[in-house]
Short mmCIF file of C-alpha atoms in Angstrom, two decimals:
data_model
loop_
_atom_site.label_atom_id
_atom_site.label_comp_id
_atom_site.label_asym_id
_atom_site.label_seq_id
_atom_site.Cartn_x
_atom_site.Cartn_y
_atom_site.Cartn_z
CA UNK L 97 116.74 98.56 115.80
CA UNK L 98 116.90 101.89 113.96
CA UNK L 99 118.45 104.66 116.00
CA UNK L 100 118.97 108.23 114.86
CA UNK L 101 119.60 111.33 116.97
CA UNK L 102 115.87 111.99 117.39
CA UNK L 103 114.31 108.63 116.48
CA UNK L 104 114.49 105.15 117.96
CA UNK L 105 112.58 102.21 116.47
CA UNK L 106 112.58 99.00 118.46
CA UNK L 107 110.58 95.82 118.93
CA UNK L 108 107.74 96.32 121.41
CA UNK L 109 107.82 94.62 124.79
CA UNK L 110 105.00 93.71 127.13
CA UNK L 111 105.65 96.99 128.95
CA UNK L 112 104.54 98.83 125.79
CA UNK L 113 101.02 97.35 125.83
CA UNK L 114 99.34 100.51 127.23
CA UNK L 115 101.03 102.57 124.50
CA UNK L 116 99.99 100.07 121.81
CA UNK L 117 96.35 100.19 122.90
CA UNK L 118 96.43 104.00 123.00
CA UNK L 119 97.91 104.08 119.47
CA UNK L 120 95.27 101.62 118.23
CA UNK L 121 92.55 103.90 119.62
CA UNK L 122 94.18 106.96 118.03
CA UNK L 123 94.32 105.14 114.69
CA UNK L 124 90.65 104.18 114.98
CA UNK L 125 89.77 107.82 115.63
CA UNK L 126 91.82 108.90 112.59
CA UNK L 127 90.03 106.28 110.47
CA UNK L 128 86.65 107.60 111.66
CA UNK L 129 85.80 104.39 113.56
CA UNK L 130 86.54 105.27 117.21
CA UNK L 131 84.03 102.76 118.61
CA UNK L 132 85.37 99.88 116.50
CA UNK L 133 88.65 99.58 118.44
CA UNK L 134 87.61 97.35 121.31
CA UNK L 135 90.90 95.51 121.93
CA UNK L 136 91.96 95.71 125.56
CA UNK L 137 95.39 95.71 127.15
CA UNK L 138 94.69 92.12 128.20
CA UNK L 139 93.97 91.16 124.57
CA UNK L 140 97.17 92.75 123.28
CA UNK L 141 99.26 91.27 126.10
CA UNK L 142 97.83 87.77 125.57
CA UNK L 143 97.96 87.77 121.77
CA UNK L 144 101.21 89.64 121.20
CA UNK L 145 103.36 88.66 124.14
CA UNK L 146 102.08 85.26 125.25
CA UNK L 147 103.55 81.82 124.52
CA UNK L 148 102.31 81.80 120.88
CA UNK L 149 102.19 85.43 119.68
CA UNK L 150 99.81 86.18 116.82
CA UNK L 151 101.58 89.43 115.95
CA UNK L 152 104.71 91.47 116.41
CA UNK L 153 104.99 95.16 116.96
CA UNK L 154 107.50 97.96 116.51
CA UNK L 155 107.53 101.11 118.61
CA UNK L 156 108.82 104.42 117.24
CA UNK L 157 110.10 106.85 119.85
CA UNK L 158 110.92 110.49 119.19
CA UNK L 159 113.19 111.92 121.89
CA UNK L 160 112.08 109.05 124.13
CA UNK L 161 108.35 109.67 123.62
CA UNK L 162 106.18 107.03 121.93
CA UNK L 163 105.37 108.58 118.56
CA UNK L 164 104.00 105.64 116.58
CA UNK L 165 103.84 101.93 115.98
CA UNK L 166 103.66 99.22 113.36
CA UNK L 167 101.85 95.96 114.12
CA UNK L 168 102.56 93.07 111.74
CA UNK L 169 102.52 89.30 111.31
CA UNK L 170 103.60 86.71 108.76
CA UNK L 171 101.47 85.03 106.11
CA UNK L 172 102.53 82.30 103.72
CA UNK L 173 102.46 82.39 99.93
CA UNK L 174 101.54 78.94 98.69
CA UNK L 175 102.33 79.93 95.11
CA UNK L 176 105.79 81.21 95.93
CA UNK L 177 106.58 78.85 98.79
CA UNK L 178 107.79 81.65 101.05
CA UNK L 179 106.50 83.83 103.86
CA UNK L 180 105.04 87.30 103.39
CA UNK L 181 105.09 90.14 105.90
CA UNK L 182 101.62 91.59 106.47
CA UNK L 183 101.33 95.02 108.05
CA UNK L 184 98.08 95.23 110.01
CA UNK L 185 98.49 98.77 111.33
CA UNK L 186 100.96 101.61 111.10
CA UNK L 187 100.26 104.88 112.84
CA UNK L 188 102.24 107.97 113.75
CA UNK L 189 100.66 110.48 116.12
CA UNK L 190 99.70 113.77 114.46
CA UNK L 191 102.25 115.82 116.42
CA UNK L 192 105.11 113.59 115.17
CA UNK L 193 104.21 113.44 111.48
CA UNK L 194 106.40 114.82 108.68
CA UNK L 195 109.60 113.84 110.49
CA UNK L 196 110.33 110.63 108.56
CA UNK L 197 108.98 108.30 111.26
CA UNK L 198 106.52 106.51 108.96
CA UNK L 199 109.18 106.00 106.32
CA UNK L 200 111.63 104.73 108.95
CA UNK L 201 109.03 102.22 110.17
CA UNK L 202 108.55 101.08 106.56
CA UNK L 203 112.29 100.70 106.08
CA UNK L 204 112.55 98.66 109.28
CA UNK L 205 109.68 96.40 108.15
CA UNK L 206 111.23 96.00 104.69
CA UNK L 207 114.46 94.88 106.32
CA UNK L 208 112.57 92.36 108.47
CA UNK L 209 110.89 91.04 105.31
CA UNK L 210 114.26 90.64 103.60
CA UNK L 211 115.86 89.05 106.66
CA UNK L 212 112.98 86.56 106.91
CA UNK L 213 113.16 85.74 103.16
CA UNK L 214 109.68 87.11 102.55
CA UNK L 215 108.36 87.22 99.02
CA UNK L 216 106.41 90.42 99.70
CA UNK L 217 105.44 93.09 102.20
CA UNK L 218 101.76 93.99 101.99
CA UNK L 219 98.94 95.84 103.73
CA UNK L 220 95.58 97.48 103.15
CA UNK L 221 94.58 101.13 103.05
CA UNK L 222 91.19 102.78 103.12
CA UNK L 223 90.29 104.18 99.71
CA UNK L 224 89.59 107.68 101.08
CA UNK L 225 92.98 107.96 102.82
CA UNK L 226 94.78 109.82 100.05
CA UNK L 227 97.66 111.12 102.21
CA UNK L 228 98.55 107.54 103.15
CA UNK L 229 98.08 106.25 99.60
CA UNK L 230 100.39 109.00 98.32
CA UNK L 231 103.00 108.09 100.94
CA UNK L 232 102.80 104.36 100.17
CA UNK L 233 103.20 104.95 96.46
CA UNK L 234 106.16 107.28 97.16
CA UNK L 235 108.03 104.40 98.81
CA UNK L 236 107.35 102.06 95.89
CA UNK L 237 104.05 100.39 96.79
CA UNK L 238 101.65 99.38 94.04
CA UNK L 239 97.90 99.62 94.64
CA UNK L 240 96.38 96.28 93.61
CA UNK L 241 92.96 97.37 92.42
CA UNK L 242 92.10 93.96 90.96
CA UNK L 243 92.06 92.29 94.41
CA UNK L 244 89.00 92.62 96.63
CA UNK L 245 88.96 92.10 100.38
CA UNK L 246 86.41 89.62 101.70
CA UNK L 247 85.37 89.13 105.29
CA UNK L 248 82.98 87.02 107.37
CA UNK L 249 82.21 88.22 110.90
CA UNK L 250 79.66 87.94 113.68
CA UNK L 251 76.59 85.81 113.09
CA UNK L 252 77.65 84.88 109.56
CA UNK L 253 80.93 83.49 110.91
CA UNK L 254 79.10 81.54 113.61
CA UNK L 255 76.62 80.19 111.07
CA UNK L 256 79.35 79.09 108.68
CA UNK L 257 81.26 77.34 111.46
CA UNK L 258 78.13 75.43 112.54
CA UNK L 259 76.93 74.54 109.05
CA UNK L 260 77.04 71.03 107.71
CA UNK L 261 79.82 70.57 105.17
CA UNK L 262 78.52 67.39 103.54
CA UNK L 263 74.89 67.16 102.48
#
């Protein structure tokens, strides 16, 4: 836990689920995709706080008010034989920005990565989000332009799953 006079960062609990969903929706609005965030409180409760959580979450509070969050999980590097911390989302509400909350969340995540013997701490950023890119580079991140993200969703995912593997 990081605690400063104005800021408290702590692991989320199931009681934080409404705040997490609200922050996810605020992030989607910021990223110009407000209709894409369809996760419900039930989804977040089941997948983050059930018997086998898929993710973990940190809550940042400023004077006791929920100001932001970081949602992350662990990957595994087969080449390095160690885990990696993957940051799915980090968001600080507009009214709480420029107070060091984002950097404090990053420091907390970096410490988790070190404590868990992770080989790296990684995430994605939209190419148009220059303020975030500038921040990430200011804390030592390197933009890996040679890697491309790939994704299969919807009907293509269903089709692949149903396809014959041996012909």
